[in-house]
């Protein structure tokens, strides 16, 4: 048996050198190492080897198996290397590249998010974060939104079987932040995804992007809110931008406003465009947060705050005159190349 194994090894290694493609190598593998292969057949002979020789024959068997499978991988690698080398024949890898060819830019949404974040950071806001899968409490209850509010409807919100939901706005990060901070002031921004069960059309997607801001301290006023937003929109749309605050309602702010900016599309008359929601944090929100925290850092008698939120997709669309929100997710280079 020992000599049989030796000659099988010699035969196999010689055969390997003549093989020149993957199919032949695979046939070789089956022929020698496969379940019905030559080596397997020989190793069945172990049964008849006398006990005092078993150790020696076993070692030989392993040696031959390793030699054949090692030879096979070496051959596979050599063939692959030859293939790689053939594929670059005639290509001079030392030539300099063509400047500018294929260099991309940031997605318009990324650009607007970065601009928004950069602008607000200059005013002392820091980044905050929260989960996209939220509890009803963080998304609605703590934000003073009653159980029968239409936004909480199954038809408007994606609920998970366990009762959690995909957050419908980034305002839940207001709560997440106030739940955990250790001291005032709180001055945070939170860009992120929000989800609504909207019919998808030119202005709606079921996943979109918002940026939220929250500022809480002992003496935050509506003037601070106005100043912050006017500065913000002038940075985004230009120094002459006019901003208007229109009374509105949100459950978690009082008073609440919608913000319009006056913009002129090229060649058209200027018009007011609704762009964000904002307001002074409703004391009921501070009360709910205080109940959860069990301390008085957010005592509604002591602190005031403002919050605002806006759609980043919408901001990008207005800024660039994009007529259909779906362009932002289709990744068509003819669209993306323009930014
Ligand atoms: N969360 C509100 C929305 O999605 C926007 C908002 C944020 C309003 C903060 C007031 C304060 O429409």
Short mmCIF file of C-alpha atoms and ligand atoms in Angstrom, two decimals:
data_model
loop_
_atom_site.label_atom_id
_atom_site.label_comp_id
_atom_site.label_asym_id
_atom_site.label_seq_id
_atom_site.Cartn_x
_atom_site.Cartn_y
_atom_site.Cartn_z
CA UNK A 1 0.00 0.00 0.00
CA UNK A 2 2.88 2.36 0.76
CA UNK A 3 4.28 2.02 -2.73
CA UNK A 4 0.81 2.37 -4.26
CA UNK A 5 0.41 5.65 -2.41
CA UNK A 6 3.79 6.86 -3.61
CA UNK A 7 3.07 6.12 -7.21
CA UNK A 8 -0.37 7.75 -6.93
CA UNK A 9 1.34 10.88 -5.67
CA UNK A 10 3.87 10.89 -8.52
CA UNK A 11 1.14 10.27 -11.08
CA UNK A 12 -1.09 13.01 -9.68
CA UNK A 13 1.60 15.66 -9.49
CA UNK A 14 2.70 14.90 -13.05
CA UNK A 15 -0.89 15.09 -14.25
CA UNK A 16 -1.36 18.47 -12.55
CA UNK A 17 1.38 20.10 -14.64
CA UNK A 18 -0.48 19.35 -17.84
CA UNK A 19 -3.74 20.99 -16.72
CA UNK A 20 -4.41 24.45 -18.10
CA UNK A 21 -7.96 25.51 -17.23
CA UNK A 22 -10.39 25.57 -14.33
CA UNK A 23 -12.61 22.81 -15.65
CA UNK A 24 -9.65 20.45 -15.97
CA UNK A 25 -8.56 21.30 -12.43
CA UNK A 26 -12.02 20.56 -11.10
CA UNK A 27 -12.09 17.24 -12.96
CA UNK A 28 -8.70 16.46 -11.43
CA UNK A 29 -9.97 17.27 -7.95
CA UNK A 30 -12.93 14.92 -8.36
CA UNK A 31 -10.75 12.25 -9.91
CA UNK A 32 -8.23 12.17 -7.05
CA UNK A 33 -9.77 13.76 -3.96
CA UNK A 34 -13.51 13.32 -4.61
CA UNK A 35 -15.73 10.88 -2.69
CA UNK A 36 -15.22 8.24 -5.38
CA UNK A 37 -11.70 9.40 -6.23
CA UNK A 38 -8.50 7.42 -6.44
CA UNK A 39 -7.14 8.51 -3.07
CA UNK A 40 -10.40 7.76 -1.31
CA UNK A 41 -10.43 4.32 -2.91
CA UNK A 42 -6.89 3.65 -1.70
CA UNK A 43 -7.61 4.82 1.82
CA UNK A 44 -10.37 2.21 2.04
CA UNK A 45 -7.47 -0.25 2.08
CA UNK A 46 -6.55 0.95 5.58
CA UNK A 47 -8.96 -1.64 6.89
CA UNK A 48 -6.68 -4.47 5.80
CA UNK A 49 -3.41 -2.95 7.01
CA UNK A 50 -1.97 -4.90 9.96
CA UNK A 51 -2.16 -2.95 13.23
CA UNK A 52 1.60 -2.47 13.61
CA UNK A 53 1.75 -0.72 10.20
CA UNK A 54 -1.40 1.40 10.57
CA UNK A 55 0.47 4.39 11.94
CA UNK A 56 2.99 4.48 9.13
CA UNK A 57 0.41 3.97 6.38
CA UNK A 58 -1.88 6.56 7.94
CA UNK A 59 0.91 9.13 7.96
CA UNK A 60 1.71 8.34 4.34
CA UNK A 61 -1.94 8.71 3.42
CA UNK A 62 -2.03 12.18 4.96
CA UNK A 63 1.22 13.15 3.31
CA UNK A 64 -0.09 12.14 -0.12
CA UNK A 65 -3.42 13.89 0.41
CA UNK A 66 -1.66 17.08 1.43
CA UNK A 67 0.78 16.87 -1.46
CA UNK A 68 -2.06 16.47 -3.98
CA UNK A 69 -4.33 19.17 -2.57
CA UNK A 70 -1.35 21.50 -2.06
CA UNK A 71 -0.27 20.89 -5.65
CA UNK A 72 -3.81 21.59 -6.79
CA UNK A 73 -4.00 24.98 -5.05
CA UNK A 74 -0.56 25.97 -6.31
CA UNK A 75 -1.67 25.14 -9.83
CA UNK A 76 -4.96 27.07 -9.34
CA UNK A 77 -3.06 30.12 -8.14
CA UNK A 78 -0.58 29.91 -11.01
CA UNK A 79 -3.41 29.73 -13.54
CA UNK A 80 -5.19 32.70 -11.94
CA UNK A 81 -1.97 34.72 -11.92
CA UNK A 82 -1.41 33.96 -15.60
CA UNK A 83 -5.01 35.03 -16.32
CA UNK A 84 -4.54 38.29 -14.37
CA UNK A 85 -1.29 39.01 -16.16
CA UNK A 86 -2.90 38.35 -19.55
CA UNK A 87 -5.73 40.77 -18.78
CA UNK A 88 -3.37 43.73 -18.32
CA UNK A 89 -1.11 43.04 -21.31
CA UNK A 90 -0.72 46.27 -23.21
CA UNK A 91 -1.89 48.43 -20.28
CA UNK A 92 0.80 50.67 -18.88
CA UNK A 93 -0.07 50.97 -15.21
CA UNK A 94 2.62 53.59 -14.70
CA UNK A 95 0.87 56.13 -16.96
CA UNK A 96 -0.66 59.08 -15.08
CA UNK A 97 -4.47 59.08 -14.75
CA UNK A 98 -6.74 61.48 -16.58
CA UNK A 99 -7.46 64.38 -14.23
CA UNK A 100 -11.12 64.86 -13.44
CA UNK A 101 -12.36 61.71 -15.15
CA UNK A 102 -15.11 60.12 -13.10
CA UNK A 103 -14.66 62.28 -10.01
CA UNK A 104 -18.01 62.57 -8.24
CA UNK A 105 -19.52 65.13 -5.88
CA UNK A 106 -21.54 64.83 -2.71
CA UNK A 107 -25.24 64.07 -3.15
CA UNK A 108 -27.32 67.28 -3.06
CA UNK A 109 -29.02 66.07 0.11
CA UNK A 110 -25.67 65.49 1.79
CA UNK A 111 -24.58 68.93 0.69
CA UNK A 112 -27.64 70.64 2.19
CA UNK A 113 -27.42 68.61 5.39
CA UNK A 114 -23.76 69.56 5.79
CA UNK A 115 -24.56 73.22 5.15
CA UNK A 116 -27.39 73.15 7.72
CA UNK A 117 -25.26 71.41 10.33
CA UNK A 118 -22.28 73.67 9.72
CA UNK A 119 -24.41 76.80 10.01
CA UNK A 120 -26.10 75.75 13.24
CA UNK A 121 -22.87 74.53 14.80
CA UNK A 122 -21.48 78.02 14.33
CA UNK A 123 -24.31 79.19 16.59
CA UNK A 124 -23.36 76.72 19.32
CA UNK A 125 -25.59 73.76 18.49
CA UNK A 126 -24.11 70.30 18.85
CA UNK A 127 -25.23 67.09 17.17
CA UNK A 128 -27.71 64.80 18.87
CA UNK A 129 -29.14 61.50 17.79
CA UNK A 130 -31.97 59.10 18.45
CA UNK A 131 -33.33 55.81 17.11
CA UNK A 132 -35.45 55.63 13.95
CA UNK A 133 -37.51 52.86 15.56
CA UNK A 134 -39.18 54.75 18.38
CA UNK A 135 -41.60 54.20 21.21
CA UNK A 136 -44.97 55.90 21.02
CA UNK A 137 -44.03 57.75 24.15
CA UNK A 138 -40.95 59.42 22.63
CA UNK A 139 -42.61 60.15 19.31
CA UNK A 140 -46.03 61.30 20.55
CA UNK A 141 -47.00 61.15 24.25
CA UNK A 142 -43.99 63.02 25.62
CA UNK A 143 -44.51 65.53 22.82
CA UNK A 144 -47.98 66.30 24.19
CA UNK A 145 -49.67 64.58 21.25
CA UNK A 146 -52.99 63.04 22.37
CA UNK A 147 -53.92 59.45 21.58
CA UNK A 148 -56.55 60.51 19.05
CA UNK A 149 -54.23 62.82 17.08
CA UNK A 150 -54.43 61.99 13.35
CA UNK A 151 -50.64 61.59 13.07
CA UNK A 152 -50.92 58.58 15.37
CA UNK A 153 -53.31 56.83 13.03
CA UNK A 154 -52.35 53.45 11.57
CA UNK A 155 -52.89 54.91 8.14
CA UNK A 156 -50.30 57.63 8.69
CA UNK A 157 -47.62 55.87 10.71
CA UNK A 158 -45.67 52.64 10.28
CA UNK A 159 -46.22 50.57 13.44
CA UNK A 160 -44.21 47.50 14.35
CA UNK A 161 -46.00 44.44 15.76
CA UNK A 162 -44.52 45.20 19.20
CA UNK A 163 -46.18 48.62 19.31
CA UNK A 164 -43.09 50.64 18.46
CA UNK A 165 -43.08 52.72 15.29
CA UNK A 166 -40.88 54.31 12.67
CA UNK A 167 -40.51 57.87 13.92
CA UNK A 168 -42.72 60.28 12.02
CA UNK A 169 -40.50 63.24 12.80
CA UNK A 170 -37.11 63.97 14.36
CA UNK A 171 -38.88 65.74 17.27
CA UNK A 172 -38.49 62.50 19.23
CA UNK A 173 -34.79 63.44 19.55
CA UNK A 174 -35.91 66.47 21.63
CA UNK A 175 -37.24 64.01 24.20
CA UNK A 176 -34.29 61.62 23.92
CA UNK A 177 -31.96 64.54 24.58
CA UNK A 178 -33.86 66.04 27.52
CA UNK A 179 -34.20 62.60 29.07
CA UNK A 180 -30.44 62.15 29.33
CA UNK A 181 -28.62 65.51 29.59
CA UNK A 182 -27.01 66.45 32.88
CA UNK A 183 -27.11 70.25 32.74
CA UNK A 184 -28.44 73.30 30.93
CA UNK A 185 -28.26 74.78 28.41
CA UNK A 186 -29.43 72.21 25.90
CA UNK A 187 -28.58 73.32 22.39
CA UNK A 188 -28.79 70.44 19.94
CA UNK A 189 -29.54 69.66 16.32
CA UNK A 190 -30.52 66.28 14.96
CA UNK A 191 -30.53 65.54 11.25
CA UNK A 192 -32.08 62.19 10.37
CA UNK A 193 -34.68 60.10 8.61
CA UNK A 194 -38.42 60.26 9.29
CA UNK A 195 -41.15 57.94 8.03
CA UNK A 196 -44.75 58.50 7.03
CA UNK A 197 -47.28 56.34 5.23
CA UNK A 198 -47.73 58.89 2.48
CA UNK A 199 -48.71 58.13 -1.06
CA UNK A 200 -45.48 58.58 -3.03
CA UNK A 201 -45.64 61.45 -5.50
CA UNK A 202 -43.59 64.43 -6.67
CA UNK A 203 -43.47 65.93 -3.17
CA UNK A 204 -43.80 62.89 -0.87
CA UNK A 205 -41.70 59.86 -0.06
CA UNK A 206 -42.37 57.39 2.73
CA UNK A 207 -38.85 58.03 4.00
CA UNK A 208 -37.56 61.56 4.06
CA UNK A 209 -35.03 63.64 5.95
CA UNK A 210 -35.48 66.29 8.60
CA UNK A 211 -33.31 68.40 10.79
CA UNK A 212 -34.50 69.20 14.28
CA UNK A 213 -33.21 71.85 16.67
CA UNK A 214 -33.82 72.32 20.38
CA UNK A 215 -32.57 75.08 22.65
CA UNK A 216 -33.52 75.06 26.35
CA UNK A 217 -32.23 77.32 29.09
CA UNK A 218 -33.52 79.65 31.82
CA UNK A 219 -34.36 82.54 29.50
CA UNK A 220 -34.78 81.42 25.90
CA UNK A 221 -37.18 83.73 24.09
CA UNK A 222 -39.12 83.91 20.87
CA UNK A 223 -36.63 86.57 19.78
CA UNK A 224 -33.87 83.95 20.01
CA UNK A 225 -35.92 81.64 17.82
CA UNK A 226 -36.54 84.33 15.22
CA UNK A 227 -32.92 85.46 15.18
CA UNK A 228 -31.62 81.92 14.84
CA UNK A 229 -33.93 81.05 11.97
CA UNK A 230 -33.43 84.30 10.11
CA UNK A 231 -29.68 83.84 10.31
CA UNK A 232 -30.05 80.22 9.23
CA UNK A 233 -32.17 80.93 6.16
CA UNK A 234 -29.96 83.82 5.08
CA UNK A 235 -26.97 81.49 5.17
CA UNK A 236 -28.85 78.94 3.08
CA UNK A 237 -30.71 81.15 0.60
CA UNK A 238 -28.62 84.32 0.60
CA UNK A 239 -28.25 87.45 2.75
CA UNK A 240 -31.35 89.24 1.42
CA UNK A 241 -33.74 86.41 2.22
CA UNK A 242 -36.97 87.52 3.91
CA UNK A 243 -38.46 85.18 6.51
CA UNK A 244 -42.05 85.22 7.78
CA UNK A 245 -43.50 83.56 10.90
CA UNK A 246 -47.11 82.50 10.45
CA UNK A 247 -49.11 81.32 13.50
CA UNK A 248 -49.77 77.60 13.39
CA UNK A 249 -50.37 74.68 15.75
CA UNK A 250 -48.10 71.88 16.93
CA UNK A 251 -48.98 69.88 20.04
CA UNK A 252 -45.48 70.28 21.49
CA UNK A 253 -44.90 74.00 21.01
CA UNK A 254 -46.86 77.02 22.19
CA UNK A 255 -46.97 79.42 20.49
CA UNK A 256 -46.26 77.60 17.23
CA UNK A 257 -45.42 78.96 13.81
CA UNK A 258 -44.83 77.88 10.29
CA UNK A 259 -41.96 79.65 8.65
CA UNK A 260 -42.12 80.90 5.10
CA UNK A 261 -39.26 82.30 3.08
CA UNK A 262 -39.81 84.67 0.18
CA UNK A 263 -38.01 83.34 -2.84
CA UNK A 264 -38.07 83.98 -6.53
CA UNK A 265 -37.59 81.17 -8.94
CA UNK A 266 -35.63 82.33 -11.98
CA UNK A 267 -37.73 84.66 -14.12
CA UNK A 268 -40.77 84.37 -11.83
CA UNK A 269 -42.25 86.70 -9.27
CA UNK A 270 -41.15 86.15 -5.65
CA UNK A 271 -43.54 84.07 -3.58
CA UNK A 272 -43.79 82.77 -0.01
CA UNK A 273 -42.72 79.18 0.41
CA UNK A 274 -43.51 77.23 3.57
CA UNK A 275 -40.31 75.69 4.81
CA UNK A 276 -40.30 74.76 8.51
CA UNK A 277 -42.27 74.36 11.72
CA UNK A 278 -41.22 75.89 15.00
CA UNK A 279 -42.31 77.27 18.33
CA UNK A 280 -41.61 77.67 22.02
CA UNK A 281 -41.46 74.33 23.81
CA UNK A 282 -44.84 73.66 25.43
CA UNK A 283 -44.53 73.50 29.26
CA UNK A 284 -46.48 70.23 29.08
CA UNK A 285 -43.45 68.71 27.33
CA UNK A 286 -41.13 69.88 30.12
CA UNK A 287 -43.58 68.49 32.68
CA UNK A 288 -43.66 65.06 31.02
CA UNK A 289 -39.86 64.97 30.70
CA UNK A 290 -39.50 65.98 34.37
CA UNK A 291 -41.86 63.19 35.42
CA UNK A 292 -39.69 60.68 33.54
CA UNK A 293 -36.39 62.08 34.85
CA UNK A 294 -37.61 62.43 38.41
CA UNK A 295 -35.73 65.71 38.94
CA UNK A 296 -36.36 69.39 38.27
CA UNK A 297 -33.73 70.26 35.62
CA UNK A 298 -36.61 70.93 33.21
CA UNK A 299 -38.98 72.50 35.74
CA UNK A 300 -41.65 74.12 33.50
CA UNK A 301 -41.69 77.11 35.87
CA UNK A 302 -37.95 77.63 35.45
CA UNK A 303 -36.96 76.87 31.89
CA UNK A 304 -38.05 77.94 28.43
CA UNK A 305 -36.96 76.71 25.06
CA UNK A 306 -37.51 76.77 21.35
CA UNK A 307 -37.62 73.99 18.80
CA UNK A 308 -37.79 73.88 15.05
CA UNK A 309 -37.85 71.19 12.43
CA UNK A 310 -37.71 71.14 8.68
CA UNK A 311 -37.45 68.78 5.74
CA UNK A 312 -34.00 68.60 4.24
CA UNK A 313 -35.28 67.09 1.01
CA UNK A 314 -37.64 70.01 0.64
CA UNK A 315 -34.84 72.45 1.40
CA UNK A 316 -32.67 70.89 -1.32
CA UNK A 317 -35.59 70.96 -3.78
CA UNK A 318 -36.28 74.63 -3.14
CA UNK A 319 -32.63 75.61 -3.22
CA UNK A 320 -31.93 73.85 -6.52
CA UNK A 321 -35.35 74.14 -8.17
CA UNK A 322 -35.83 70.35 -8.17
CA UNK A 323 -39.39 69.60 -9.23
CA UNK A 324 -39.72 65.98 -8.13
CA UNK A 325 -38.51 64.59 -4.78
CA UNK A 326 -38.04 61.16 -6.35
CA UNK A 327 -35.00 62.47 -8.25
CA UNK A 328 -33.26 62.56 -4.86
CA UNK A 329 -33.40 58.80 -4.42
CA UNK A 330 -33.15 57.49 -7.99
CA UNK A 331 -29.39 57.98 -8.28
CA UNK A 332 -29.57 58.85 -11.95
CA UNK A 333 -26.17 60.32 -12.79
CA UNK A 334 -27.72 62.69 -15.32
CA UNK A 335 -29.50 64.29 -12.35
CA UNK A 336 -26.67 63.98 -9.83
CA UNK A 337 -24.04 65.38 -12.20
CA UNK A 338 -25.69 68.79 -11.96
CA UNK A 339 -24.62 69.34 -8.35
N1 LIG B 1 -42.03 67.93 14.02
C1 LIG B 1 -42.73 68.89 13.20
C2 LIG B 1 -43.06 68.25 11.86
O1 LIG B 1 -42.50 67.24 11.53
C3 LIG B 1 -41.91 70.13 12.98
C4 LIG B 1 -41.62 70.90 14.24
C5 LIG B 1 -40.46 70.66 14.93
C6 LIG B 1 -42.50 71.84 14.72
C7 LIG B 1 -40.19 71.38 16.11
C8 LIG B 1 -42.24 72.57 15.86
C9 LIG B 1 -41.08 72.32 16.54
O2 LIG B 1 -43.88 68.74 11.12
#
